[in-house]
Coordinates of C-alpha atoms and ligand atoms in Angstrom, one line a residue:
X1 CA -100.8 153.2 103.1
X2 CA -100.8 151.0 100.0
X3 CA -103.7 148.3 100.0
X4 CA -102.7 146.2 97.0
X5 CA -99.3 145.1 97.5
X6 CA -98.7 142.8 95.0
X7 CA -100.1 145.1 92.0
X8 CA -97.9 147.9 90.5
X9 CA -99.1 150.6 88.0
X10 CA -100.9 148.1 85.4
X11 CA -98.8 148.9 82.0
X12 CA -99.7 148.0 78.6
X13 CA -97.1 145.4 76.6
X14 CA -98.8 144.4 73.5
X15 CA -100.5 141.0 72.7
X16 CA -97.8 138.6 73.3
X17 CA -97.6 139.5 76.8
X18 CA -98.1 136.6 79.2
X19 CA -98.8 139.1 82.0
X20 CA -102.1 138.8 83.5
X21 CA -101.7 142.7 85.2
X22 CA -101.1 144.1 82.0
X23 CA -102.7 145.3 78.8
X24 CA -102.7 143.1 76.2
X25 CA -104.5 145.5 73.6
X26 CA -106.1 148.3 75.8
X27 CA -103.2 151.2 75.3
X28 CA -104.7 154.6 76.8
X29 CA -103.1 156.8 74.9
X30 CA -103.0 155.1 71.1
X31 CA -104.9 157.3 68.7
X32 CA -107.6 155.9 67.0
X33 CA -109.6 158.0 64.7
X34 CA -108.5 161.6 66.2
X35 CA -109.2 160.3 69.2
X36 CA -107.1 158.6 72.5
X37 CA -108.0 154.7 73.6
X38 CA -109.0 156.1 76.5
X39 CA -111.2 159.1 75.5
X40 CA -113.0 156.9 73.2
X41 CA -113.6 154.4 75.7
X42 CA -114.3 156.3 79.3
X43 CA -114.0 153.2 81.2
X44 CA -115.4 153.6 84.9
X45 CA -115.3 151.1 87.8
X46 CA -118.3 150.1 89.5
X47 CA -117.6 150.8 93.5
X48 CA -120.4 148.4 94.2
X49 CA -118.8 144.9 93.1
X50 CA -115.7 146.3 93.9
X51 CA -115.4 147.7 96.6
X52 CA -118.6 146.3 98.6
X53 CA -119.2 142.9 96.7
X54 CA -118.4 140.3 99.7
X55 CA -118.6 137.4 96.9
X56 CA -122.0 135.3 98.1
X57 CA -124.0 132.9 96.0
X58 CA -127.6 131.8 97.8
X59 CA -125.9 128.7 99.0
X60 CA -122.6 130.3 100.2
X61 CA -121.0 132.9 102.0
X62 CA -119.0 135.5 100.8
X63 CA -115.2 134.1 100.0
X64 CA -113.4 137.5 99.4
X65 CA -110.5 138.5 100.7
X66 CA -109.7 142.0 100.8
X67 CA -107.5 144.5 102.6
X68 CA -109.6 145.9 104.3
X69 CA -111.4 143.0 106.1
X70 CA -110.1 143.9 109.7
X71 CA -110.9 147.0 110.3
X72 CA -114.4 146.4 112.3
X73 CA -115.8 149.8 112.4
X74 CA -118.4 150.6 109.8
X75 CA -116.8 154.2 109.0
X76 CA -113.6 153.6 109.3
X77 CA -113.9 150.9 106.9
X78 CA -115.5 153.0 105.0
X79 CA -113.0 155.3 105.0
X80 CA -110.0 152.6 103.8
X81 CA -112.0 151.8 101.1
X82 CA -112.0 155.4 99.8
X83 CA -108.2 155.2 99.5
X84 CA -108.1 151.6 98.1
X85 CA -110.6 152.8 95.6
X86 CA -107.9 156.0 94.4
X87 CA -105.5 153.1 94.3
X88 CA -106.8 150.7 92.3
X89 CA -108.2 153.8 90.1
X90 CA -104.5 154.9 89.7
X91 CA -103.0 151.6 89.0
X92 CA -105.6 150.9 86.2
X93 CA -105.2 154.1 84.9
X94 CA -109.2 154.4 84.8
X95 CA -110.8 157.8 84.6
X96 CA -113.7 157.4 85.9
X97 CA -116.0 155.4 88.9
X98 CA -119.5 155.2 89.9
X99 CA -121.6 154.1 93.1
X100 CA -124.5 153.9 95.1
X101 CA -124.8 155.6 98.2
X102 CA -125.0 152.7 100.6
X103 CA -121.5 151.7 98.6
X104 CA -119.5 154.1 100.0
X105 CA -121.1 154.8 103.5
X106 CA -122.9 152.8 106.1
X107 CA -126.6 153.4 106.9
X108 CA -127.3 155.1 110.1
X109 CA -130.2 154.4 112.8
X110 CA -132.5 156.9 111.5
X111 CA -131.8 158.9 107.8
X112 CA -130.3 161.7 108.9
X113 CA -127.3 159.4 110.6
X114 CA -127.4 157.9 107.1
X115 CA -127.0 161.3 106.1
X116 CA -124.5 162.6 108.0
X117 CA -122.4 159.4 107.1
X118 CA -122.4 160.3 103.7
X119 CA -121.5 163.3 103.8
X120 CA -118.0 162.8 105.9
X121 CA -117.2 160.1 103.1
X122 CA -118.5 162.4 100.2
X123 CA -115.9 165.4 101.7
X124 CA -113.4 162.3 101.6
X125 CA -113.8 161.1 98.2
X126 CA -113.7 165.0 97.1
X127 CA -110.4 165.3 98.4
X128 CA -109.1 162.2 96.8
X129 CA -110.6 163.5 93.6
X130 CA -108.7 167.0 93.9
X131 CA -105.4 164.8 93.4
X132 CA -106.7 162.1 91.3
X133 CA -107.2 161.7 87.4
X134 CA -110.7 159.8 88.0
X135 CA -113.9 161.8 88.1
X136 CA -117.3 160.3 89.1
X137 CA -119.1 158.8 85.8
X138 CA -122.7 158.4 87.5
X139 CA -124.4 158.2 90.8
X140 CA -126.9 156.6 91.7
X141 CA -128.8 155.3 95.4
X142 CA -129.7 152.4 96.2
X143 CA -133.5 152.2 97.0
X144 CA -134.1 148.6 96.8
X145 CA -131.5 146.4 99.1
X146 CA -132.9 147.5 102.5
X147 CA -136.5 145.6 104.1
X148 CA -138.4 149.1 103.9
X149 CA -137.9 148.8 100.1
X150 CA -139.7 145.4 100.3
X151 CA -142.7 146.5 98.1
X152 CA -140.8 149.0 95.7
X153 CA -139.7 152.4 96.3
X154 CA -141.2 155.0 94.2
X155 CA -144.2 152.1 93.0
X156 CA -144.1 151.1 96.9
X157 CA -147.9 150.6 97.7
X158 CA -146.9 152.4 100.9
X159 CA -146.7 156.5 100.0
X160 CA -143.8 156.7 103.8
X161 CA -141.5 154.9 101.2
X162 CA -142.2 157.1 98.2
X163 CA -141.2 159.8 100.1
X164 CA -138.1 158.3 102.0
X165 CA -136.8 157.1 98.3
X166 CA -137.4 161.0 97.2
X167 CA -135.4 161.5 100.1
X168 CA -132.4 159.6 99.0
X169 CA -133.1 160.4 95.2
X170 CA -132.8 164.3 96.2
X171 CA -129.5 163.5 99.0
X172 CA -128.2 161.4 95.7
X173 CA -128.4 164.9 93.4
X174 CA -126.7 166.8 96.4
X175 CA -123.8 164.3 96.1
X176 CA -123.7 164.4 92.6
X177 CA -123.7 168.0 92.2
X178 CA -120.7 168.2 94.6
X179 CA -118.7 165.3 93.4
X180 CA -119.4 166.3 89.4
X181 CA -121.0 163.4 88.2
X182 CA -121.6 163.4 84.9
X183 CA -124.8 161.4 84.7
X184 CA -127.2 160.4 87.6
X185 CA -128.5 157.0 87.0
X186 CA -132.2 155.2 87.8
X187 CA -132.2 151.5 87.8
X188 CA -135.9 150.6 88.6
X189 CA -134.2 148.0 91.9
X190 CA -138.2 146.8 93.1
X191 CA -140.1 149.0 90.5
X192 CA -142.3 145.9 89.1
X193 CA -144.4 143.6 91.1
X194 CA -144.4 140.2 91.7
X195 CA -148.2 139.4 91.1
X196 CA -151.0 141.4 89.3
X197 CA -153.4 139.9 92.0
X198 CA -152.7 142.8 94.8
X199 CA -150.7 145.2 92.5
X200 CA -152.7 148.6 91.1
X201 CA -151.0 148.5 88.1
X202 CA -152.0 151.7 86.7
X203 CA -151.1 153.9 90.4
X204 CA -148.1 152.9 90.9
X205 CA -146.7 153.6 86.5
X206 CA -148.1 157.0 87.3
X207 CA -146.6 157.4 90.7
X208 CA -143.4 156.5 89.0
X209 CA -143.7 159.3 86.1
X210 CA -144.1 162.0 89.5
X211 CA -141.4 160.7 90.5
X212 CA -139.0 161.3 87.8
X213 CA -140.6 164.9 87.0
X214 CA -139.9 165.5 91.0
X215 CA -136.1 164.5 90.3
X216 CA -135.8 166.5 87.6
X217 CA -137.3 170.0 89.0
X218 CA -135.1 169.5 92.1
X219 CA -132.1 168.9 89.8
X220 CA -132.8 171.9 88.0
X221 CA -133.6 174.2 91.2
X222 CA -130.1 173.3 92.7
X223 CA -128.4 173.3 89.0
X224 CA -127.3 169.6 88.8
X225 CA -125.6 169.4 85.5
X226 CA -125.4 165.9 84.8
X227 CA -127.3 163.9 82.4
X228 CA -130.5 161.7 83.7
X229 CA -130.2 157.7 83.5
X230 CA -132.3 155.3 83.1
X231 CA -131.6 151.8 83.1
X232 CA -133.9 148.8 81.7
X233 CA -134.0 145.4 83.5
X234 CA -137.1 143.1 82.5
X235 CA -136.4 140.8 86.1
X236 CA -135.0 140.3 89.0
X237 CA -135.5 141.2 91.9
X238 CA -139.1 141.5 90.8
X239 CA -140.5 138.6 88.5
X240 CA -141.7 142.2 86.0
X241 CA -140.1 145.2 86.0
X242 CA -141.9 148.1 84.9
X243 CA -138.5 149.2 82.9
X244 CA -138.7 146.1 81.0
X245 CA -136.2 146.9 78.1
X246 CA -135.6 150.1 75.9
X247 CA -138.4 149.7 73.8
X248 CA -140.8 149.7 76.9
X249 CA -139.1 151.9 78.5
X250 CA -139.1 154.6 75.8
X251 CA -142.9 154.1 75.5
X252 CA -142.9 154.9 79.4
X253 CA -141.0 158.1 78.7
X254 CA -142.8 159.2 76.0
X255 CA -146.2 158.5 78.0
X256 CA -145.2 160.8 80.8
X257 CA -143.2 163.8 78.9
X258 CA -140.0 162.4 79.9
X259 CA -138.0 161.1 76.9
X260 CA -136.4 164.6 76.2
X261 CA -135.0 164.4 80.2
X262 CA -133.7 161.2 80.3
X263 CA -131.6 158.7 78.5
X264 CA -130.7 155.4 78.6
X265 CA -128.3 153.4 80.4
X266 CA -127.7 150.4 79.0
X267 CA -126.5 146.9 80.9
X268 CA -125.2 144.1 78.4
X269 CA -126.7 141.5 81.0
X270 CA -130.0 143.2 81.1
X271 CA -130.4 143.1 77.1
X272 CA -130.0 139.1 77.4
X273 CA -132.2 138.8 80.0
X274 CA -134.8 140.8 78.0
X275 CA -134.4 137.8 75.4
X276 CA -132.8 140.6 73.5
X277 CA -128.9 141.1 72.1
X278 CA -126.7 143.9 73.7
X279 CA -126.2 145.4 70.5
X280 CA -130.1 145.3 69.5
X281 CA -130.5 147.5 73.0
X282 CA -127.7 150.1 72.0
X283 CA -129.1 150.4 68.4
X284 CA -133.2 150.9 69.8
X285 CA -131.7 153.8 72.2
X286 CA -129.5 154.9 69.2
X287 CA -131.9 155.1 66.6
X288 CA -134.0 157.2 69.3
X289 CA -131.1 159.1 70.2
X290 CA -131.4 158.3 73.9
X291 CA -128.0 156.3 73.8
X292 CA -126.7 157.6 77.0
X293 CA -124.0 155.1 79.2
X294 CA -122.9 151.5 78.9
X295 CA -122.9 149.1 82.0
X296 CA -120.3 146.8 80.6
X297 CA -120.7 143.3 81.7
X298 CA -121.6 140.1 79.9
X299 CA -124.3 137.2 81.3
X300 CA -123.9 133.3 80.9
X301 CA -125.0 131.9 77.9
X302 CA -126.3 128.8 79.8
X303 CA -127.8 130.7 83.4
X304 CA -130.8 132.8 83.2
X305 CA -129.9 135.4 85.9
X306 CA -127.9 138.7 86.2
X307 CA -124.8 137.4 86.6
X308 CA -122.7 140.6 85.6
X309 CA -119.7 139.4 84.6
X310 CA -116.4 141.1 83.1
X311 CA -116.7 141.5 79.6
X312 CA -114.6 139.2 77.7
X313 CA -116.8 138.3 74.3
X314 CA -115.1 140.1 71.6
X315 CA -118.1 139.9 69.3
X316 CA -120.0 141.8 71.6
X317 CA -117.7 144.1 72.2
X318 CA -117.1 144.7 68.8
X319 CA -121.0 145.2 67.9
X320 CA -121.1 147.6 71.2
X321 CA -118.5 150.1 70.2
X322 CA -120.5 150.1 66.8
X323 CA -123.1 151.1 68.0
X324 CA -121.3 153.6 70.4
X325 CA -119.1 155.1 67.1
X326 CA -121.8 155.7 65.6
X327 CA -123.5 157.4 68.1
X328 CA -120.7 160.1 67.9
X329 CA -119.4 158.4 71.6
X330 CA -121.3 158.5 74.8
X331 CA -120.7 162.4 75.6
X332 CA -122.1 162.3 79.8
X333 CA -121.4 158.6 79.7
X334 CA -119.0 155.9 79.7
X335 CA -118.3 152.0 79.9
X336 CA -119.1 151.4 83.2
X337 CA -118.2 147.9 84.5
X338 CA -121.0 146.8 86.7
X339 CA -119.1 143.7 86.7
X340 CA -118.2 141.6 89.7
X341 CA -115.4 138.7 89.9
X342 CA -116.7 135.1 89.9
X343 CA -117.2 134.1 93.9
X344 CA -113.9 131.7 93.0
X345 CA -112.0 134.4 92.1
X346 CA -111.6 135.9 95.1
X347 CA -108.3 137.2 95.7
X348 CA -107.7 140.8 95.9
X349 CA -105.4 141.0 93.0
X350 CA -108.6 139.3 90.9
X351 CA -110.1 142.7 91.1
X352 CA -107.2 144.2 88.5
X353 CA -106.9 141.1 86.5
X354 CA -110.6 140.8 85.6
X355 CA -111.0 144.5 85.3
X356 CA -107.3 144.3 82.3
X357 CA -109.8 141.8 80.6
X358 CA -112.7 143.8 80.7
X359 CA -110.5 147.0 78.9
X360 CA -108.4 144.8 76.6
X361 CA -112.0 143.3 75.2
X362 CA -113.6 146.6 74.9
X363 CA -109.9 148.0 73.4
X364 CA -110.0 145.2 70.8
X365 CA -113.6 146.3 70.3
X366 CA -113.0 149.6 69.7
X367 CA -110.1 148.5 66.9
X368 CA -112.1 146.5 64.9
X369 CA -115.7 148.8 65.0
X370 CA -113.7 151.9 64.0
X371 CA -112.1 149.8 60.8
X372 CA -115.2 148.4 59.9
X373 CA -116.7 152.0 59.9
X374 CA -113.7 153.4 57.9
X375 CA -114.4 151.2 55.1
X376 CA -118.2 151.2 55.2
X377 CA -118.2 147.2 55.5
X378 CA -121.9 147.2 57.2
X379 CA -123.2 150.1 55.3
X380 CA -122.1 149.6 52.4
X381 CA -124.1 145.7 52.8
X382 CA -127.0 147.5 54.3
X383 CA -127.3 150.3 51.4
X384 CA -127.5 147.2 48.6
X385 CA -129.3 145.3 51.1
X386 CA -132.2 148.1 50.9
X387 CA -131.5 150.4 47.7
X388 CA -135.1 149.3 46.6
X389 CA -136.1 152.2 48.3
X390 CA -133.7 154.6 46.9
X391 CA -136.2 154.6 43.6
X392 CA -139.3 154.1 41.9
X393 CA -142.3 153.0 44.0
X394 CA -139.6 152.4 47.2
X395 CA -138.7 155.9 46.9
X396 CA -142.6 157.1 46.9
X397 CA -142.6 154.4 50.1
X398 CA -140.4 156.5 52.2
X399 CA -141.4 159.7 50.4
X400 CA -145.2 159.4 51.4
X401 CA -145.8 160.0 47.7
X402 CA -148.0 156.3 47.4
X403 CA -150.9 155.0 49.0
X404 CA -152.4 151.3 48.7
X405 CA -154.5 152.1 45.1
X406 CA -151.1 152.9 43.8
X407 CA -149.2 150.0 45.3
X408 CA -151.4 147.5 44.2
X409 CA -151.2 148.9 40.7
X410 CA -147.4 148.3 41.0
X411 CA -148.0 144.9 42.4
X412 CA -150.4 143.5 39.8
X413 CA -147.9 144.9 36.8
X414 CA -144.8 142.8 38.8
X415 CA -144.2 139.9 36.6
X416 CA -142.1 138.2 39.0
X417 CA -140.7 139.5 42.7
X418 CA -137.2 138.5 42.8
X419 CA -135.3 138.7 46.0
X420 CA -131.6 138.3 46.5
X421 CA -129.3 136.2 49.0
X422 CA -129.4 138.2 52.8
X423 CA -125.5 136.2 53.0
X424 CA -125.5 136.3 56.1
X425 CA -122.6 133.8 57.0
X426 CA -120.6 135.8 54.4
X427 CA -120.9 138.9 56.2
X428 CA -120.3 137.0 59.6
X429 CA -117.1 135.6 58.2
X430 CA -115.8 139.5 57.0
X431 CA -116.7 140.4 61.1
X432 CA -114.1 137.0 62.0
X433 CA -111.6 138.5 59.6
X434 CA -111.7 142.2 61.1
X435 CA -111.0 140.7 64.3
X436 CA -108.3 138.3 63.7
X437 CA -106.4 141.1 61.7
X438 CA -106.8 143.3 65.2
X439 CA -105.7 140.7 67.1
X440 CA -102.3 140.4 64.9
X441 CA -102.1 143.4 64.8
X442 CA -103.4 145.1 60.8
Ligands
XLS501 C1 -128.7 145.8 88.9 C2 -128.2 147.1 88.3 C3 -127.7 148.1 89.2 C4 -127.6 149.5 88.5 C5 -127.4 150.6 89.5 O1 -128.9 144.8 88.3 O2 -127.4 146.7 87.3 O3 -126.4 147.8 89.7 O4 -126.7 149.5 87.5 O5 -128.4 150.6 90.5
CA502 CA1 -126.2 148.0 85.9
CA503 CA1 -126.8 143.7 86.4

């Protein structure tokens, strides 16, 4: 049965194309450096906003229409949405998806019901996988939507739900093992607290750190391949989450033996809700080389909330795939969109139109970062920017070869310190021409 009726295969015809289901830029198979549009990119739909996102805002109720809105029957509809999810997959042409576990099944009465109705939806999706280009990105489970969850799950004060989210965590690694994933993903849901005034602090960070090493020996003992997630949020649902951002969280990782196990997953949304910018989140986990995955999404500039939507700023897209080049790609990871149509988009064909935006803007990204790296335009400003330090006393500096008797023997010799123009709007001017000569095409 087809779901989406009104949606052929999405094709790309170039950027004068007034076709809303089609590419405008994002052209799978189009070499760039050695490498296809679409290996490069390893763009993955989120099954979540997809496929389960009923489009509610806390003052309304949800206003999408889908196809399978009839069927009444938890599993069965379950089951529809398996096939509409290999359709859609198809007619984007994207090779790869991801999900929680409530996402594709419904929760049973006790957990092994829950269970039990994963695993007659994990045989399905295998099956539509043996015929199917897409292959699972990341897993994940989702210990933070249901009431027991209400005080955390592995930093729950109460040790039943530390050990029903081990549950999950270990039924999660099962899944992923069988369906291939190629990363398993931890997004801290309730890990933080609301207020210090009934929180211990220090017992639940640590019960945290058990409960990654617990993930990881099971992982190895039933020889899970993929590569361990771990995704920063600084808020939301809790007013602090313990995985504040990547510089916090690294510092967590590093503090319990972790940081060669995991790496990060990085949301766009999250970084600017950390008061950071996505590209300073890429380049921390970069620089660490813990750049793992990309959930590719953008905020509002004027709401202060996780709003996750499709990607369409091309100068963040542009900074991302930076970031992401020079991180020799993403290897276990991808550009995941954990992005969800606005509630007044809610037509089903919205889900392909948002998601041809979201590829074109990461396409166009891709164009311009791989130019710019061809011909060295930031590192060629960066080296002048800092060749002090390629010589005399800045080459002791990063040598170890100085100490402060030395450098203040160098400082009280300086006649003058002279320092030269940063020229910033210049540089920011070169970025505007790299992407209008994308756009027409150079
Ligand atoms: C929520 C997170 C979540 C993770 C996966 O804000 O983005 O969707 O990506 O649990
Ligand atoms: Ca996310
Ligand atoms: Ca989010």
């Amino acid at each position: 049965m087809e779901y989406f009726t009104n949606v052929k295969k999405v094709k790309y015809e170039g950027i004068d194309s007034k076709n809303p289901l089609a590419f405008k830029i994002y052209n799978a198979e189009e070499i760039i450096g050695g490498k296809t549009m679409e290996e490069h990119l390893k763009f993955s739909v989120a099954y979540w906003h997809t496929f389960a996102e009923e489009l509610t805002d806390p003052f309304g109720s949800g206003t999408a229409i889908r196809p399978w809105d009839n069927i009444t029957d938890p599993m069965e509809k379950a089951k529809a949405k398996v096939e509409a999810a290999f359709e859609l997959f198809d007619k984007l042409n994207v090779p790869y998806f991801a999900f929680h576990d409530v996402d594709i099944a419904p929760e049973g009465e006790s957990l092994k019901e829950t269970f039990e109705n994963m695993d007659i939806i994990v045989d399905l999706i295998k099956e539509k996988m043996e015929t199917s280009k897409t292959k699972l990105l990341w897993n994940t489970v989702n210990n933070f939507s249901h009431p027991r969850f209400v005080h955390g799950a592995a930093s729950s004060n109460n040790a039943d739900v530390f050990a029903y989210a081990a549950a999950k965590v270990k039924k999660g690694l099962e899944v992923g093992k069988k369906l291939g994933s190629q990363s398993y993903v931890f997004w801290g849901g309730r890990e933080g607290y609301e207020s210090l005034l009934n929180t211990d602090m220090g017992l639940e960070v640590d019960n945290l750190g058990r409960f990654f090493h617990m993930a990881i020996d099971y992982a190895s003992k039933i020889g899970y391949e993929g590569q361990f997630l771990i995704e920063p949020k600084p808020k939301e649902p809790t007013s602090h989450q313990y995985d504040f951002d990547v510089a916090t969280t690294h510092a967590f990782l590093q503090k319990y033996n972790l940081d060669d196990k995991l790496k990060f997953n990085i949301e766009a949304n999250h970084a600017t809700l950390a008061g950071h910018s996505f590209e300073h989140e890429l380049r921390y986990a970069r620089i660490n080389k813990m750049l793992g995955s990309v959930d590719a999404n953008q905020g509002h500039p004027l709401l202060g909330w996780d709003t996750d939507e499709f990607p369409s700023d091309m100068y963040a897209t542009t900074l991302a795939m930076y970031e992401i080049l020079k991180n020799g790609g993403l290897e276990k990871g991808g550009l995941n969109f954990d992005s969800k149509v606005r509630r007044t988009s809610f037509e089903p064909e919205d889900l392909f139109r948002a998601h041809i935006v979201g590829m074109d803007s990461f396409a166009l990204g891709l164009k311009v970062a791989h130019k710019m790296i061809e011909e060295n335009v930031f590192e060629n400003i960066i080296d002048k920017r800092y060749k002090s330090f390629n010589e005399g006393i800045g080459k002791d500096i990063v040598e170890g070869n100085t100490d402060f008797d030395k450098l203040t023997e160098h400082a009280l010799n300086l006649k003058e310190v002279k320092n030269e123009s940063g020229q910033l709007e210049v540089i920011k001017g070169v970025l505007n021409q790299y992407i209008l000569q994308a756009l027409s095409g150079k």
